[in-house]
mmCIF file of C-alpha atoms in Angstrom:
data_model
loop_
_atom_site.group_PDB
_atom_site.id
_atom_site.type_symbol
_atom_site.label_atom_id
_atom_site.label_comp_id
_atom_site.label_asym_id
_atom_site.label_seq_id
_atom_site.Cartn_x
_atom_site.Cartn_y
_atom_site.Cartn_z
ATOM 1 C CA MET A 1270 -72.331 26.625 -20.218
ATOM 2 C CA PHE A 1271 -72.587 23.415 -22.166
ATOM 3 C CA GLY A 1272 -68.961 23.605 -23.076
ATOM 4 C CA SER A 1273 -67.957 23.825 -19.452
ATOM 5 C CA GLY A 1274 -69.439 20.395 -18.724
ATOM 6 C CA LEU A 1275 -71.963 21.819 -16.250
ATOM 7 C CA ALA A 1276 -74.870 20.384 -18.205
ATOM 8 C CA GLN A 1277 -73.375 16.906 -18.038
ATOM 9 C CA GLU A 1278 -72.850 17.242 -14.279
ATOM 10 C CA LEU A 1279 -76.450 18.344 -13.730
ATOM 11 C CA ALA A 1280 -77.727 15.543 -15.932
ATOM 12 C CA GLY A 1281 -75.753 13.063 -13.871
ATOM 13 C CA ARG A 1282 -77.247 14.390 -10.611
ATOM 14 C CA TRP A 1283 -80.769 14.302 -12.000
ATOM 15 C CA GLN A 1284 -80.263 10.719 -13.140
ATOM 16 C CA GLU A 1285 -79.103 9.705 -9.657
ATOM 17 C CA GLU A 1286 -82.136 11.405 -8.086
ATOM 18 C CA ILE A 1287 -84.495 9.635 -10.467
ATOM 19 C CA GLN A 1288 -82.850 6.295 -9.670
ATOM 20 C CA LEU A 1289 -83.348 6.849 -5.946
ATOM 21 C CA ALA A 1290 -86.944 7.989 -6.398
ATOM 22 C CA LEU A 1291 -87.883 4.918 -8.408
ATOM 23 C CA GLY A 1292 -86.027 2.622 -6.069
ATOM 24 C CA ARG A 1293 -84.364 0.781 -8.906
ATOM 25 C CA ARG A 1294 -81.451 1.117 -11.227
ATOM 26 C CA LEU A 1295 -82.216 3.152 -14.303
ATOM 27 C CA VAL A 1296 -81.440 1.378 -17.525
ATOM 28 C CA GLY A 1297 -80.745 3.416 -20.631
ATOM 29 C CA ARG A 1298 -83.047 1.261 -22.823
ATOM 30 C CA PRO A 1299 -85.952 -0.851 -21.480
ATOM 31 C CA GLU A 1300 -85.311 -4.582 -21.676
ATOM 32 C CA LYS A 1301 -87.663 -6.533 -23.929
ATOM 33 C CA LEU A 1302 -89.639 -9.402 -22.467
ATOM 34 C CA LYS A 1303 -87.995 -12.674 -23.361
ATOM 35 C CA THR A 1304 -89.934 -15.575 -24.843
ATOM 36 C CA GLU A 1305 -88.848 -19.170 -25.107
ATOM 37 C CA ASN A 1306 -88.611 -18.735 -28.839
ATOM 38 C CA PRO A 1307 -87.943 -15.241 -30.207
ATOM 39 C CA ARG A 1308 -89.722 -16.226 -33.430
ATOM 40 C CA ALA A 1309 -92.967 -17.120 -31.654
ATOM 41 C CA THR A 1310 -95.952 -14.871 -32.246
ATOM 42 C CA ALA A 1311 -98.832 -13.905 -29.984
ATOM 43 C CA VAL A 1312 -101.417 -16.672 -29.764
ATOM 44 C CA GLY A 1313 -104.840 -16.149 -31.318
ATOM 45 C CA PHE A 1314 -107.566 -18.569 -32.356
ATOM 46 C CA THR A 1315 -110.417 -18.277 -34.801
ATOM 47 C CA SER A 1316 -113.267 -20.642 -35.637
ATOM 48 C CA HIS A 1317 -112.384 -22.950 -38.523
ATOM 49 C CA PRO A 1318 -115.483 -24.318 -40.284
ATOM 50 C CA ALA A 1319 -115.136 -27.008 -42.925
ATOM 51 C CA SER A 1320 -115.047 -25.976 -46.563
ATOM 52 C CA ARG A 1321 -118.255 -26.286 -48.546
ATOM 53 C CA GLY A 1322 -118.819 -29.867 -49.645
ATOM 54 C CA GLU A 1323 -116.442 -31.322 -47.064
ATOM 55 C CA THR A 1324 -118.338 -33.525 -44.627
ATOM 56 C CA LEU A 1325 -117.878 -36.660 -42.592
ATOM 57 C CA HIS A 1326 -119.794 -38.462 -45.339
ATOM 58 C CA SER A 1327 -117.472 -37.275 -48.109
ATOM 59 C CA SER A 1328 -114.408 -38.016 -45.957
ATOM 60 C CA LEU A 1329 -115.454 -41.637 -45.489
ATOM 61 C CA LEU A 1330 -115.870 -42.051 -49.249
ATOM 62 C CA LEU A 1331 -112.412 -40.700 -50.074
ATOM 63 C CA ASP A 1332 -109.898 -43.274 -51.299
ATOM 64 C CA LEU A 1333 -107.021 -43.933 -48.936
ATOM 65 C CA GLU A 1334 -103.707 -42.489 -50.028
ATOM 66 C CA PRO A 1335 -101.051 -44.938 -51.269
ATOM 67 C CA GLY A 1336 -98.993 -46.230 -48.365
ATOM 68 C CA ALA A 1337 -101.683 -45.310 -45.841
ATOM 69 C CA SER A 1338 -101.783 -48.866 -44.505
ATOM 70 C CA LYS A 1339 -98.897 -48.200 -42.107
ATOM 71 C CA PRO A 1340 -100.228 -48.165 -38.529
ATOM 72 C CA GLY A 1341 -99.587 -45.182 -36.309
ATOM 73 C CA SER A 1342 -100.811 -43.204 -33.329
ATOM 74 C CA LEU A 1343 -103.323 -40.500 -32.521
ATOM 75 C CA TYR A 1344 -102.253 -37.983 -29.908
ATOM 76 C CA PHE A 1345 -103.797 -35.102 -27.971
ATOM 77 C CA TYR A 1346 -101.774 -32.288 -26.468
ATOM 78 C CA THR A 1347 -101.870 -28.684 -25.316
ATOM 79 C CA TYR A 1348 -99.539 -26.032 -23.932
ATOM 80 C CA ASP A 1349 -99.530 -24.572 -20.440
ATOM 81 C CA GLU A 1350 -99.727 -20.978 -21.687
ATOM 82 C CA ALA A 1351 -102.958 -19.292 -20.570
ATOM 83 C CA ALA A 1352 -103.933 -18.649 -24.197
ATOM 84 C CA PHE A 1353 -104.244 -22.421 -24.737
ATOM 85 C CA SER A 1354 -106.598 -23.018 -21.800
ATOM 86 C CA GLY A 1355 -109.342 -25.427 -22.907
ATOM 87 C CA MET A 1356 -107.696 -25.991 -26.289
ATOM 88 C CA ILE A 1357 -106.615 -29.434 -27.521
ATOM 89 C CA LYS A 1358 -104.598 -30.264 -30.608
ATOM 90 C CA ILE A 1359 -105.438 -33.608 -32.220
ATOM 91 C CA GLY A 1360 -102.950 -35.120 -34.617
ATOM 92 C CA TYR A 1361 -101.541 -38.381 -35.920
ATOM 93 C CA THR A 1362 -98.083 -39.739 -36.532
ATOM 94 C CA THR A 1363 -96.513 -42.924 -37.839
ATOM 95 C CA GLN A 1364 -93.409 -42.163 -35.785
ATOM 96 C CA ASN A 1365 -92.787 -41.985 -32.047
ATOM 97 C CA VAL A 1366 -95.338 -39.731 -30.319
ATOM 98 C CA GLN A 1367 -92.747 -38.064 -28.091
ATOM 99 C CA SER A 1368 -90.590 -37.247 -31.105
ATOM 100 C CA ARG A 1369 -93.586 -35.563 -32.718
ATOM 101 C CA LEU A 1370 -94.252 -33.542 -29.571
ATOM 102 C CA ASP A 1371 -90.616 -32.472 -29.451
ATOM 103 C CA ALA A 1372 -91.019 -31.149 -32.986
ATOM 104 C CA TRP A 1373 -94.066 -29.094 -31.958
ATOM 105 C CA GLU A 1374 -91.966 -27.430 -29.260
ATOM 106 C CA GLU A 1375 -90.361 -25.445 -32.084
ATOM 107 C CA CYS A 1376 -93.512 -23.287 -32.246
ATOM 108 C CA GLY A 1377 -92.198 -21.456 -29.195
ATOM 109 C CA HIS A 1378 -95.072 -21.866 -26.750
ATOM 110 C CA GLY A 1379 -93.218 -24.065 -24.308
ATOM 111 C CA LYS A 1380 -93.107 -27.813 -23.956
ATOM 112 C CA PRO A 1381 -96.220 -29.588 -25.302
ATOM 113 C CA ARG A 1382 -98.163 -31.438 -22.598
ATOM 114 C CA LEU A 1383 -99.447 -34.818 -23.767
ATOM 115 C CA LEU A 1384 -103.058 -35.401 -22.718
ATOM 116 C CA ALA A 1385 -103.664 -38.826 -24.273
ATOM 117 C CA SER A 1386 -102.662 -41.066 -27.157
ATOM 118 C CA PHE A 1387 -103.796 -44.228 -28.939
ATOM 119 C CA GLY A 1388 -101.213 -46.525 -30.496
ATOM 120 C CA GLY A 1389 -101.446 -49.228 -33.153
ATOM 121 C CA VAL A 1390 -104.121 -47.333 -35.079
ATOM 122 C CA ARG A 1391 -105.046 -48.689 -38.514
ATOM 123 C CA HIS A 1392 -105.038 -45.963 -41.209
ATOM 124 C CA PRO A 1393 -104.217 -43.238 -38.651
ATOM 125 C CA LYS A 1394 -104.393 -40.356 -41.130
ATOM 126 C CA ARG A 1395 -107.940 -41.307 -42.108
ATOM 127 C CA VAL A 1396 -108.962 -41.793 -38.478
ATOM 128 C CA GLU A 1397 -107.584 -38.346 -37.653
ATOM 129 C CA LEU A 1398 -109.667 -36.866 -40.487
ATOM 130 C CA LEU A 1399 -112.832 -38.592 -39.264
ATOM 131 C CA VAL A 1400 -112.269 -37.382 -35.711
ATOM 132 C CA HIS A 1401 -111.723 -33.837 -36.958
ATOM 133 C CA PHE A 1402 -114.983 -33.861 -38.905
ATOM 134 C CA GLU A 1403 -117.076 -35.331 -36.098
ATOM 135 C CA LEU A 1404 -115.774 -32.577 -33.825
ATOM 136 C CA ALA A 1405 -115.973 -29.931 -36.569
ATOM 137 C CA LYS A 1406 -118.166 -27.484 -34.664
ATOM 138 C CA HIS A 1407 -115.510 -27.323 -31.940
ATOM 139 C CA ARG A 1408 -112.639 -26.728 -34.366
ATOM 140 C CA TYR A 1409 -110.354 -23.698 -34.284
ATOM 141 C CA ALA A 1410 -107.318 -22.501 -36.185
ATOM 142 C CA GLN A 1411 -104.311 -20.929 -34.532
ATOM 143 C CA ARG A 1412 -104.158 -17.777 -36.619
ATOM 144 C CA TRP A 1413 -100.488 -17.822 -37.541
ATOM 145 C CA CYS A 1414 -97.308 -19.665 -36.662
ATOM 146 C CA ARG A 1415 -94.256 -17.691 -37.691
ATOM 147 C CA VAL A 1416 -92.004 -20.717 -37.282
ATOM 148 C CA HIS A 1417 -93.969 -22.875 -39.748
ATOM 149 C CA THR A 1418 -95.312 -19.888 -41.746
ATOM 150 C CA LYS A 1419 -98.882 -21.155 -41.665
ATOM 151 C CA SER A 1420 -101.952 -21.525 -39.477
ATOM 152 C CA HIS A 1421 -102.308 -24.704 -37.434
ATOM 153 C CA ILE A 1422 -105.903 -25.808 -37.979
ATOM 154 C CA GLU A 1423 -106.098 -28.926 -35.800
ATOM 155 C CA TRP A 1424 -107.101 -27.205 -32.555
ATOM 156 C CA PHE A 1425 -110.353 -27.984 -30.738
ATOM 157 C CA LYS A 1426 -112.071 -26.288 -27.826
ATOM 158 C CA ILE A 1427 -113.632 -29.319 -26.211
ATOM 159 C CA ASP A 1428 -113.480 -31.489 -23.126
ATOM 160 C CA VAL A 1429 -110.592 -33.925 -23.452
ATOM 161 C CA GLY A 1430 -112.784 -36.826 -22.304
ATOM 162 C CA ARG A 1431 -115.241 -36.237 -25.147
ATOM 163 C CA ALA A 1432 -112.449 -35.949 -27.702
ATOM 164 C CA LYS A 1433 -110.832 -39.159 -26.453
ATOM 165 C CA MET A 1434 -114.101 -41.089 -26.646
ATOM 166 C CA VAL A 1435 -114.790 -40.017 -30.242
ATOM 167 C CA ALA A 1436 -111.233 -40.902 -31.240
ATOM 168 C CA TYR A 1437 -111.382 -44.246 -29.442
ATOM 169 C CA LEU A 1438 -114.590 -45.238 -31.236
ATOM 170 C CA TRP A 1439 -113.204 -44.336 -34.680
ATOM 171 C CA CYS A 1440 -110.035 -46.304 -33.896
ATOM 172 C CA ARG A 1441 -112.147 -49.245 -32.778
ATOM 173 C CA TRP A 1442 -114.356 -49.127 -35.881
ATOM 174 C CA MET A 1443 -111.372 -48.937 -38.208
ATOM 175 C CA GLN A 1444 -109.710 -51.872 -36.470
ATOM 176 C CA ASP A 1445 -112.717 -54.164 -36.030
ATOM 177 C CA ALA A 1446 -114.683 -53.416 -39.207
ATOM 178 C CA ASN A 1447 -111.671 -53.063 -41.544
ATOM 179 C CA PRO A 1448 -113.916 -50.987 -43.866
ATOM 180 C CA TYR A 1449 -111.417 -50.269 -46.673
ATOM 181 C CA ASP A 1450 -110.236 -52.827 -49.209
ATOM 182 C CA ARG A 1451 -106.677 -53.368 -50.443
ATOM 183 C CA ARG A 1452 -107.084 -50.660 -53.068
ATOM 184 C CA GLY A 1453 -107.978 -48.151 -50.375
ATOM 185 C CA LEU A 1454 -111.660 -48.004 -51.345
ATOM 186 C CA LEU A 1455 -114.511 -48.031 -48.864
ATOM 187 C CA LYS A 1456 -116.169 -51.432 -49.153
ATOM 188 C CA PRO A 1457 -119.614 -51.531 -50.849
ATOM 189 C CA GLY A 1458 -121.412 -52.598 -47.684
ATOM 190 C CA TRP A 1459 -120.143 -49.567 -45.801
ATOM 191 C CA ILE A 1460 -120.965 -47.259 -48.678
ATOM 192 C CA SER A 1461 -124.547 -48.498 -48.381
ATOM 193 C CA HIS A 1462 -124.553 -47.982 -44.620
ATOM 194 C CA VAL A 1463 -123.336 -44.379 -44.693
ATOM 195 C CA ASN A 1464 -125.631 -43.510 -47.602
ATOM 196 C CA PHE A 1465 -128.564 -44.972 -45.646
ATOM 197 C CA LEU A 1466 -127.747 -42.822 -42.630
ATOM 198 C CA VAL A 1467 -127.534 -39.671 -44.742
ATOM 199 C CA GLU A 1468 -130.707 -40.400 -46.726
ATOM 200 C CA HIS A 1469 -132.719 -40.878 -43.526
ATOM 201 C CA GLY A 1470 -131.322 -37.817 -41.779
ATOM 202 C CA ASN A 1471 -129.287 -39.723 -39.215
ATOM 203 C CA PRO A 1472 -125.913 -38.285 -38.196
ATOM 204 C CA ILE A 1473 -122.789 -40.225 -39.061
ATOM 205 C CA THR A 1474 -120.859 -40.713 -35.842
ATOM 206 C CA ALA A 1475 -118.199 -43.083 -34.605
ATOM 207 C CA ALA A 1476 -120.702 -44.538 -32.138
ATOM 208 C CA ALA A 1477 -123.184 -45.249 -34.948
ATOM 209 C CA MET A 1478 -120.533 -46.936 -37.084
ATOM 210 C CA VAL A 1479 -119.461 -49.152 -34.191
ATOM 211 C CA GLN A 1480 -123.091 -50.116 -33.544
ATOM 212 C CA ILE A 1481 -123.664 -50.978 -37.205
ATOM 213 C CA HIS A 1482 -120.631 -53.245 -37.146
ATOM 214 C CA GLU A 1483 -121.888 -54.916 -33.961
ATOM 215 C CA ILE A 1484 -125.264 -55.525 -35.607
ATOM 216 C CA GLU A 1485 -123.526 -57.105 -38.595
ATOM 217 C CA THR A 1486 -121.524 -59.402 -36.346
ATOM 218 C CA GLY A 1487 -124.565 -60.279 -34.228
ATOM 219 C CA SER A 1488 -123.355 -58.732 -30.988
ATOM 220 C CA GLN A 1489 -126.154 -56.149 -31.007
ATOM 221 C CA ARG A 1490 -129.798 -56.307 -32.124
ATOM 222 C CA ILE A 1491 -130.968 -53.916 -34.814
ATOM 223 C CA GLU A 1492 -133.979 -52.918 -32.688
ATOM 224 C CA GLU A 1493 -131.558 -51.384 -30.198
ATOM 225 C CA PHE A 1494 -130.043 -49.207 -32.901
ATOM 226 C CA ILE A 1495 -132.940 -48.037 -35.077
ATOM 227 C CA ASP A 1496 -135.492 -45.775 -33.396
ATOM 228 C CA ASP A 1497 -138.605 -46.912 -35.226
ATOM 229 C CA GLU A 1498 -142.155 -47.234 -33.835
ATOM 230 C CA MET A 1499 -142.926 -50.442 -35.732
ATOM 231 C CA LEU A 1500 -139.725 -52.112 -34.584
ATOM 232 C CA ARG A 1501 -140.392 -51.020 -30.995
ATOM 233 C CA ALA A 1502 -143.897 -52.472 -31.188
ATOM 234 C CA VAL A 1503 -142.557 -55.774 -32.500
ATOM 235 C CA ARG A 1504 -139.998 -55.845 -29.736
ATOM 236 C CA GLN A 1505 -142.671 -55.219 -27.064
ATOM 237 C CA VAL A 1506 -144.757 -58.133 -28.387
ATOM 238 C CA LEU A 1507 -141.735 -60.434 -28.314
ATOM 239 C CA VAL A 1508 -140.899 -59.407 -24.761
ATOM 240 C CA LYS A 1509 -144.523 -59.999 -23.672
ATOM 241 C CA LYS A 1510 -144.524 -63.497 -25.194
ATOM 242 C CA GLU A 1511 -141.291 -64.320 -23.380
ATOM 243 C CA ASP A 1512 -142.846 -63.179 -20.078
ATOM 244 C CA ASP A 1513 -145.959 -65.330 -20.679
#
């Protein structure tokens, strides 16, 4: 029977009937879903806590790397894929921001969408590090990027407005306070300030550093910064005398 070709004829009829029943053309092998980059992998994120001993305090005390004086930009972007909803990548570059985003397109998740950027940033690599540590509890790692053969660890699940404000304040502090000397060392006065904050259990934040600088320059009173009962009492007496 098989030699007579009857089996092939029946198979052909059955295939036609199946095609009609499904209402579509039968393809011998199912077509694979196409991605923008065939090397891209499925997106997954995992929490990325800092290593033991790495803190905002220790990051401030690190010497700047040679050649770190070149100004640059901080940038914030995401992708439009559903897996990246609520996720923001925070990075720095000493080149053109758009060129850097074009390079990230190689990861295969579509075109990066720029959310914000700050240009003319002094010591941008250090500022990026400080921003990352202040937002550490919101930090995530993209589990694996096949294109770059590593995990991208600069992702944050946070409101973009909050991230921008923290970055802006660190940029402002770095620009206005100029806290590192020509050798790339944190100046003694700032070492004392950050040590004081740590010793008294106060968090190191960009907002606190900006306030300390404003106190030093006389644009803000120390009583407005330090939450101390004695200082508040002194301030109340002074205000009462002014009213009298």
